[in-house]
Tab-separated table of N, CA and C and ligand atoms in Angstrom:
chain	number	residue	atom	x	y	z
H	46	UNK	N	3.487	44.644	134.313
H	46	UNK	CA	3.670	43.241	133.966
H	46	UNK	C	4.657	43.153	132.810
H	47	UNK	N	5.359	42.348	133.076
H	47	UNK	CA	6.823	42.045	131.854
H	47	UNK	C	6.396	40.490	130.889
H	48	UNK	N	6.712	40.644	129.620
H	48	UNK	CA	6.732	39.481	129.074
H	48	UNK	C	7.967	38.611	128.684
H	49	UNK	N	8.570	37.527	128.743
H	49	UNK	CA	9.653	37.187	128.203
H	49	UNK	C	9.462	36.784	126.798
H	50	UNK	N	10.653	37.066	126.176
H	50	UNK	CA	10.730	36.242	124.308
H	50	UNK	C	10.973	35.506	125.050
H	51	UNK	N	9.907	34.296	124.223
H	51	UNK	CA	10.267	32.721	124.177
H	51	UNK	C	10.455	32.734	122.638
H	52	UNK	N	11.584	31.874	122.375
H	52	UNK	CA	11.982	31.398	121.340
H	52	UNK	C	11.987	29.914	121.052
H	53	UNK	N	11.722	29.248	119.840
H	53	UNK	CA	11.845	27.893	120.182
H	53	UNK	C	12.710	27.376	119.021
H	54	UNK	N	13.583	26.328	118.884
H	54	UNK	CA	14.328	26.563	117.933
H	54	UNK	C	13.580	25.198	116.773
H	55	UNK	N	14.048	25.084	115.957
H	55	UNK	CA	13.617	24.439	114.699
H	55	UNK	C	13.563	22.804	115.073
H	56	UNK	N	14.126	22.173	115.871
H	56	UNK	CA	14.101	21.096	116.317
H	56	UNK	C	12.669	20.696	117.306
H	57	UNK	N	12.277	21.691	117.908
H	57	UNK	CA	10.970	21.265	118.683
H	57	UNK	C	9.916	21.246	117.896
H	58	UNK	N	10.470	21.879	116.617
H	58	UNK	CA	8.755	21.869	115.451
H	58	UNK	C	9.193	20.737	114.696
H	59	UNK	N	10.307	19.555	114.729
H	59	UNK	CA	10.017	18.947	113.608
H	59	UNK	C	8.908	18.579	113.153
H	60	UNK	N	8.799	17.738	112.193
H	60	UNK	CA	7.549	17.764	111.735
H	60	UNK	C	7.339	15.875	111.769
H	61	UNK	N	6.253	15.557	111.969
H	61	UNK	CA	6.725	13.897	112.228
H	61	UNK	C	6.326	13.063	111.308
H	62	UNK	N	6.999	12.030	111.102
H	62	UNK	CA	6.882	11.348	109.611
H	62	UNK	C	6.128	10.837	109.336
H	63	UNK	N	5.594	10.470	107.851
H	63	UNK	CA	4.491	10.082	107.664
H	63	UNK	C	4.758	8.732	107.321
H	64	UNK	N	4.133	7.474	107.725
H	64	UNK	CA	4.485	6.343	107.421
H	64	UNK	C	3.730	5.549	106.582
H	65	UNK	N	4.424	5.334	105.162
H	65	UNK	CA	3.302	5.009	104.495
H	65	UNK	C	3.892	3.006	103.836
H	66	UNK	N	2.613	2.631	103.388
H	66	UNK	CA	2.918	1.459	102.981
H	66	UNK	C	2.727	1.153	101.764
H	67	UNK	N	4.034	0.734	100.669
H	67	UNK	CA	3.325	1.192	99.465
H	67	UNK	C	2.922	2.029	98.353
H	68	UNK	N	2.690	3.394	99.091
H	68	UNK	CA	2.669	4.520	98.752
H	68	UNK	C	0.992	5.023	99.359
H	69	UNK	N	0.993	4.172	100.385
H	69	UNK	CA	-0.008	4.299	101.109
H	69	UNK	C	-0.267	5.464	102.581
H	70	UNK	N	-0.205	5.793	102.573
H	70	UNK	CA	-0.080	6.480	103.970
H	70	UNK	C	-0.915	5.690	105.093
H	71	UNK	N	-0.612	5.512	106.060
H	71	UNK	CA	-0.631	5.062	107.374
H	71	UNK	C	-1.132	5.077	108.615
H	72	UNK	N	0.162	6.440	108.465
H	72	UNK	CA	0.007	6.838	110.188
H	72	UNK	C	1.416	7.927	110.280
H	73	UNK	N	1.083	8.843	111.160
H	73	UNK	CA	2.197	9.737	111.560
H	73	UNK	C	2.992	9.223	112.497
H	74	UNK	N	4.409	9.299	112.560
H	74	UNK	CA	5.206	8.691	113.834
H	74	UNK	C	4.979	9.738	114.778
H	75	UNK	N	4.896	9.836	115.769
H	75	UNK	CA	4.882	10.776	117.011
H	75	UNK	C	6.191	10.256	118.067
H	76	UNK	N	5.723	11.076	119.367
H	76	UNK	CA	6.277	10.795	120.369
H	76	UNK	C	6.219	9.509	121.192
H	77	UNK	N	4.300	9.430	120.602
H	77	UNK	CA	3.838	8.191	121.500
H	77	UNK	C	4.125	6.898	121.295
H	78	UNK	N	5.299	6.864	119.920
H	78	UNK	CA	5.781	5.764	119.144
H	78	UNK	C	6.899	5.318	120.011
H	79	UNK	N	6.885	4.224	120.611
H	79	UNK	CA	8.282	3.873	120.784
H	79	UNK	C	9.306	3.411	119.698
H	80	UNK	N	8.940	2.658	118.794
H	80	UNK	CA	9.419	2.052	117.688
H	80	UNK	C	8.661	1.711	116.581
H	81	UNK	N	9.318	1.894	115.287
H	81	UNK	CA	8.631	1.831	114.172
H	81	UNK	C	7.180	0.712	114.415
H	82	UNK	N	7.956	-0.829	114.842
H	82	UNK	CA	7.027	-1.706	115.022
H	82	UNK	C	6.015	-1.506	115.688
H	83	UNK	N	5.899	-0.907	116.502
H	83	UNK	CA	4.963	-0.260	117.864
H	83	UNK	C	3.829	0.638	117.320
H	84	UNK	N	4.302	0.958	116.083
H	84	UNK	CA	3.473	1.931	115.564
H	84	UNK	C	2.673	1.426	114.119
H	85	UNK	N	3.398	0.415	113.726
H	85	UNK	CA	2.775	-0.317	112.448
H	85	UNK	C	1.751	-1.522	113.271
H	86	UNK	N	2.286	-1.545	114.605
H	86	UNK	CA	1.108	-3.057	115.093
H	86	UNK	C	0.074	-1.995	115.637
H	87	UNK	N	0.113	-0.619	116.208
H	87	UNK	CA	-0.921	0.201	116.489
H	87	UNK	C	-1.978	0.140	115.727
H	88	UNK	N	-1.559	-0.437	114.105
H	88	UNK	CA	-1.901	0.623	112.734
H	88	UNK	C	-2.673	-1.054	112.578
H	89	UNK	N	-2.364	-2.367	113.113
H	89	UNK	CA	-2.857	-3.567	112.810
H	89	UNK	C	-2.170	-3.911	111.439
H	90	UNK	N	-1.265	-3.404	111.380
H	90	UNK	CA	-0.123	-3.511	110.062
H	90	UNK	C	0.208	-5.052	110.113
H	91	UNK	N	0.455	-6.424	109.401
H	91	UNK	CA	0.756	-7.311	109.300
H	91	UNK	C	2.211	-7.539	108.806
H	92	UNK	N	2.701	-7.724	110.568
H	92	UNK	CA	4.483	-7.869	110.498
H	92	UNK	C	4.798	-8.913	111.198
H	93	UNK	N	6.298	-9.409	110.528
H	93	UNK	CA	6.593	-10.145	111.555
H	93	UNK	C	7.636	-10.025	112.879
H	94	UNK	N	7.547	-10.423	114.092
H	94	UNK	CA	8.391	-10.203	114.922
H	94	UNK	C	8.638	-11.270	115.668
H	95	UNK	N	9.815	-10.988	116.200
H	95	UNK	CA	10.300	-12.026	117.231
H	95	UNK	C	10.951	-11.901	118.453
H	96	UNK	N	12.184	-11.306	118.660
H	96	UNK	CA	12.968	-11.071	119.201
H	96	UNK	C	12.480	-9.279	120.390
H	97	UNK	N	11.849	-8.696	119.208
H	97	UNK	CA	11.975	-7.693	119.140
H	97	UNK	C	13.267	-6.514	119.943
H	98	UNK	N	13.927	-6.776	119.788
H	98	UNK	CA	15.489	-6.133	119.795
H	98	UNK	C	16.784	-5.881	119.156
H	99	UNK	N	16.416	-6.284	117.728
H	99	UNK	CA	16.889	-6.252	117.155
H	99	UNK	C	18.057	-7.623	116.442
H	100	UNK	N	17.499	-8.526	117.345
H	100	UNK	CA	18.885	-10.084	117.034
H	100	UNK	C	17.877	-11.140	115.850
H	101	UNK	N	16.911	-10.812	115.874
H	101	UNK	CA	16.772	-12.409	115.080
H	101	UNK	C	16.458	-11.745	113.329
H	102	UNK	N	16.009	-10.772	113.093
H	102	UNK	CA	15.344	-10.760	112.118
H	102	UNK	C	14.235	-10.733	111.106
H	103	UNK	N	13.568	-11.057	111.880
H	103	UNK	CA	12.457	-12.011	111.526
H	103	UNK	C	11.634	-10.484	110.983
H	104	UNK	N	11.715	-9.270	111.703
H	104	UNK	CA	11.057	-7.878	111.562
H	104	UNK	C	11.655	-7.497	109.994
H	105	UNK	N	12.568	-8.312	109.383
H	105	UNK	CA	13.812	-7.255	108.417
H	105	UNK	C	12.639	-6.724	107.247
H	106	UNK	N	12.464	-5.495	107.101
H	106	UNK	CA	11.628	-4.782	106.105
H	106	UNK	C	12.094	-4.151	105.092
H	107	UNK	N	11.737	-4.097	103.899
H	107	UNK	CA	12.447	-3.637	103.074
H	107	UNK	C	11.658	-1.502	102.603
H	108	UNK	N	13.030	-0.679	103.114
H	108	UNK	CA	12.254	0.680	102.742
H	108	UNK	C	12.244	0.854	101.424
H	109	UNK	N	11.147	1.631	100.616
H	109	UNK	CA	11.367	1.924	99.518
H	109	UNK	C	11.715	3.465	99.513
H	110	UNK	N	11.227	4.044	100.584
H	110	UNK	CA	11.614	5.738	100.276
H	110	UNK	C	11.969	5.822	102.126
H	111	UNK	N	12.749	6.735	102.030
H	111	UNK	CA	12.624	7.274	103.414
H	111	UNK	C	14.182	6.722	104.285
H	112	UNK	N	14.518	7.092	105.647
H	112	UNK	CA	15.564	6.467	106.443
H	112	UNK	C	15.076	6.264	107.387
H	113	UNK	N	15.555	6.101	108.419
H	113	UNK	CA	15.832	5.498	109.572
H	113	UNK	C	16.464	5.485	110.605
H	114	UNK	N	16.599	5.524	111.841
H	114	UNK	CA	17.567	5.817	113.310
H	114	UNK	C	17.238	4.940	113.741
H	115	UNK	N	18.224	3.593	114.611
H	115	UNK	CA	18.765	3.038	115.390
H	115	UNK	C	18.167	3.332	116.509
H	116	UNK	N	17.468	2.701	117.618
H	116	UNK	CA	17.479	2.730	119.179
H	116	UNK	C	18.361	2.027	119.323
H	117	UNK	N	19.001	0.943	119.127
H	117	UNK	CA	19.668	-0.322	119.268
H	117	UNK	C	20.053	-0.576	118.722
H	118	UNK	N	21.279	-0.932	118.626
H	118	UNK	CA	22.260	-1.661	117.261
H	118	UNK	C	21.412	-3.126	116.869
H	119	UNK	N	21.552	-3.075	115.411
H	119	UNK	CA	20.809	-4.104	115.196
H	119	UNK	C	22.316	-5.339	115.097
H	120	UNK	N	21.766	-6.385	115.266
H	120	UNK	CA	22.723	-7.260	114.636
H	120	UNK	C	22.670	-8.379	114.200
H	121	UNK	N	21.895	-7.550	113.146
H	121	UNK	CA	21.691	-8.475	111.865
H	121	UNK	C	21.846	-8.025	110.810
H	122	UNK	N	22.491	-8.498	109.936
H	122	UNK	CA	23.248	-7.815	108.664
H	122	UNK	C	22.079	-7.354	107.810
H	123	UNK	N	21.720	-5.837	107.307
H	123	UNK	CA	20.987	-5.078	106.232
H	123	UNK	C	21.581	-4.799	105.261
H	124	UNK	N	20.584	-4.794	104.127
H	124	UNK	CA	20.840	-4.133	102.876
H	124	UNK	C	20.789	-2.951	103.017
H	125	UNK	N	20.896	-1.727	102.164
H	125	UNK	CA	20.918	-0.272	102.121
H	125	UNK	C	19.628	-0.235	102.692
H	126	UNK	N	18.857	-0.404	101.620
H	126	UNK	CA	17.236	-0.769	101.705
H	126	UNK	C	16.170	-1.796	103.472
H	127	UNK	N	17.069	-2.073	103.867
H	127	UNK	CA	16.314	-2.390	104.647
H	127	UNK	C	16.549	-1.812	106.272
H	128	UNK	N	15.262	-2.143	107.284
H	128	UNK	CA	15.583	-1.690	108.124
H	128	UNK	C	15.058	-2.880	109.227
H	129	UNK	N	15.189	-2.683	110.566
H	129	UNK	CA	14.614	-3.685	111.616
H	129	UNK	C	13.875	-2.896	112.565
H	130	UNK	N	11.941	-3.153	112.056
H	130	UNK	CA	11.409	-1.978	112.490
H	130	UNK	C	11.168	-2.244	114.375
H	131	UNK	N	11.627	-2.950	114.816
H	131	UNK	CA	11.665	-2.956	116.218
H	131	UNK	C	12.792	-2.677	116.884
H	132	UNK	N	13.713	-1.546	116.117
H	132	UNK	CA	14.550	-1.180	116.867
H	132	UNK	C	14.893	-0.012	116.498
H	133	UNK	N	13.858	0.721	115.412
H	133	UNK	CA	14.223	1.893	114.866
H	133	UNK	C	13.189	3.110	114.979
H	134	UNK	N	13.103	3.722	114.870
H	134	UNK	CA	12.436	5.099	114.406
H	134	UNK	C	12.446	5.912	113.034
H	135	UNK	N	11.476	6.629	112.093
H	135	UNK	CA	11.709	6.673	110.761
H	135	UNK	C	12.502	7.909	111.468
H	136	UNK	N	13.598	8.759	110.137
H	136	UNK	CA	13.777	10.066	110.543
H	136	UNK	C	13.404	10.673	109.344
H	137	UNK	N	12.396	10.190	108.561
H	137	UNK	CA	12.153	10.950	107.247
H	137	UNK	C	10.552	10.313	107.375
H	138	UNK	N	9.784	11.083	106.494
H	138	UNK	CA	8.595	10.327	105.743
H	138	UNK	C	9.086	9.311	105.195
H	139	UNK	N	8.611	7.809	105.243
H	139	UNK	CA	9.164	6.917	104.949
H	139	UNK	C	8.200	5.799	104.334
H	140	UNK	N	8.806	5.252	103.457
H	140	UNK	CA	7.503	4.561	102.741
H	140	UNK	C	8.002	2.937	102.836
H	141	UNK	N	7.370	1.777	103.263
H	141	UNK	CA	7.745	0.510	103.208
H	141	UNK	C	7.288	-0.447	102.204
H	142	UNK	N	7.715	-1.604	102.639
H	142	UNK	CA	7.189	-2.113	101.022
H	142	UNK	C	6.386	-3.491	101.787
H	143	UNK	N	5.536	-3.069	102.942
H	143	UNK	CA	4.764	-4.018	103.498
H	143	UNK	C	3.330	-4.113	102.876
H	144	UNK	N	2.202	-5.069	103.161
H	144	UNK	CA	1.095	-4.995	102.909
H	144	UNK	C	0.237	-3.545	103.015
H	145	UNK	N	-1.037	-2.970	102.765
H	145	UNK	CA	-1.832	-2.489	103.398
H	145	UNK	C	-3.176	-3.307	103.913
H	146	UNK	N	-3.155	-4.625	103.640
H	146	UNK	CA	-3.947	-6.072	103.666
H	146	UNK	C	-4.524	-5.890	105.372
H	147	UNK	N	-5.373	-5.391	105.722
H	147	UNK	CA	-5.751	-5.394	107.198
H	147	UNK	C	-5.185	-4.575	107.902
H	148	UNK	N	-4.631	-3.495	107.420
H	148	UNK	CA	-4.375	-2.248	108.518
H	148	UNK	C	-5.300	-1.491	108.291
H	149	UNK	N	-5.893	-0.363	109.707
H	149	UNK	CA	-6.119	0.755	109.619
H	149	UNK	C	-5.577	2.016	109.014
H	150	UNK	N	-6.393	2.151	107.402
H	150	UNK	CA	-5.507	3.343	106.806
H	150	UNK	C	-6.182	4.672	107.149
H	151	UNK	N	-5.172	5.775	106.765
H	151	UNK	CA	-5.660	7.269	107.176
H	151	UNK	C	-7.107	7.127	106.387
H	152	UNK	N	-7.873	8.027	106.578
H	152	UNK	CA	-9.172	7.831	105.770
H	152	UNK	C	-9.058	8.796	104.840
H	153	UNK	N	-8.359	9.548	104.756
H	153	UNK	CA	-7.903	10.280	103.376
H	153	UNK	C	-6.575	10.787	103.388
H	154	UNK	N	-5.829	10.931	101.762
H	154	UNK	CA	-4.604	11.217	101.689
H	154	UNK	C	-3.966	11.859	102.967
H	155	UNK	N	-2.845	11.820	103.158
H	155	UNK	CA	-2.386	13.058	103.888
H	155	UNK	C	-1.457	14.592	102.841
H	156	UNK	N	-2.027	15.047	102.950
H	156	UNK	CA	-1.500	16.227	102.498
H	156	UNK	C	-0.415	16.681	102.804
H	157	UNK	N	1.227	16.007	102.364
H	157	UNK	CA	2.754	16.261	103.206
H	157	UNK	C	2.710	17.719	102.256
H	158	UNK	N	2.891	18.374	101.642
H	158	UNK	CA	2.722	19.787	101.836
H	158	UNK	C	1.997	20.574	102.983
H	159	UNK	N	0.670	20.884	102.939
H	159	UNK	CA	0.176	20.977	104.339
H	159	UNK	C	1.115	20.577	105.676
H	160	UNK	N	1.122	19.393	105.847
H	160	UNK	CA	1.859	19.400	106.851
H	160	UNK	C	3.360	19.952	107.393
H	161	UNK	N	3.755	20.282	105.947
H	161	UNK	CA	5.294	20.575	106.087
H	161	UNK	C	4.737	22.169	106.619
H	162	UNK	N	3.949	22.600	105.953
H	162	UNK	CA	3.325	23.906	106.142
H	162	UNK	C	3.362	24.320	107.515
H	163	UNK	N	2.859	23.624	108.156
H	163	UNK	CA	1.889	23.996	109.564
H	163	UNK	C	2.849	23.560	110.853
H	164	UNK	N	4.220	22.607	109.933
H	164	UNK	CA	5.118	22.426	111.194
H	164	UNK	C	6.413	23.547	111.095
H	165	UNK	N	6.630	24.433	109.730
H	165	UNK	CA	7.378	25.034	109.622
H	165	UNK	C	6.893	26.565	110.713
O	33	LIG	S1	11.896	-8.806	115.849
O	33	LIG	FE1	13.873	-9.656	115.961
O	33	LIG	S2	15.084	-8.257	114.841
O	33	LIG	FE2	13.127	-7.330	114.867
């Protein structure tokens, strides 16, 4: 019996972001996220939306830590600081400057050491 090296390269372990509110932690973005928004209304996060595609605005959030990727061009004019969470994905641990007022929070810290740990 033969074994093959499997190798996997550094991109299939990223590690997925932690989304916090505040300086709150959240929720992890995954795969199962389609969009930031998708994942803060999972969380019962209190946002607003409209359009959701990125044209009206109404989503515009302001980040305090963290970036961001585009599904869709937004087109609506941002500050550095802000993003349009129904058309984006975080690409960092990312922290917003929304409520935690009625969301489901993690039930304890998340440990981003640990985690950086266990995805490296
Ligand atoms: S809901 Fe319209 S831009 Fe996000």
């Amino acid at each position: 019996m033969t074994f093959k090296a499997v190798s996997f390269s550094q991109a299939s372990f990223k590690k997925a972001p932690i989304v916090s509110l505040q300086g709150q932690p959240v929720l992890l973005f995954n795969q199962q996220h389609l969009t930031l928004l998708e994942a803060l209304e999972q969380k019962k996060v209190s946002t607003f939306s409209e359009c959701r595609n990125g044209f009206c605005g109404q989503c515009k959030t302001k980040i305090i830590s963290g970036s961001v990727s585009y599904i869709t061009e937004p087109l609506v004019t941002l500050e550095a600081d802000e993003c349009l969470p129904c058309c984006c994905v975080p690409d960092t641990d990312i922290d917003l400057d929304l409520s935690v007022d009625g969301a489901e929070l993690v039930g304890r810290a998340i440990n981003t050491k640990q985690a950086q740990t266990c995805n490296t």
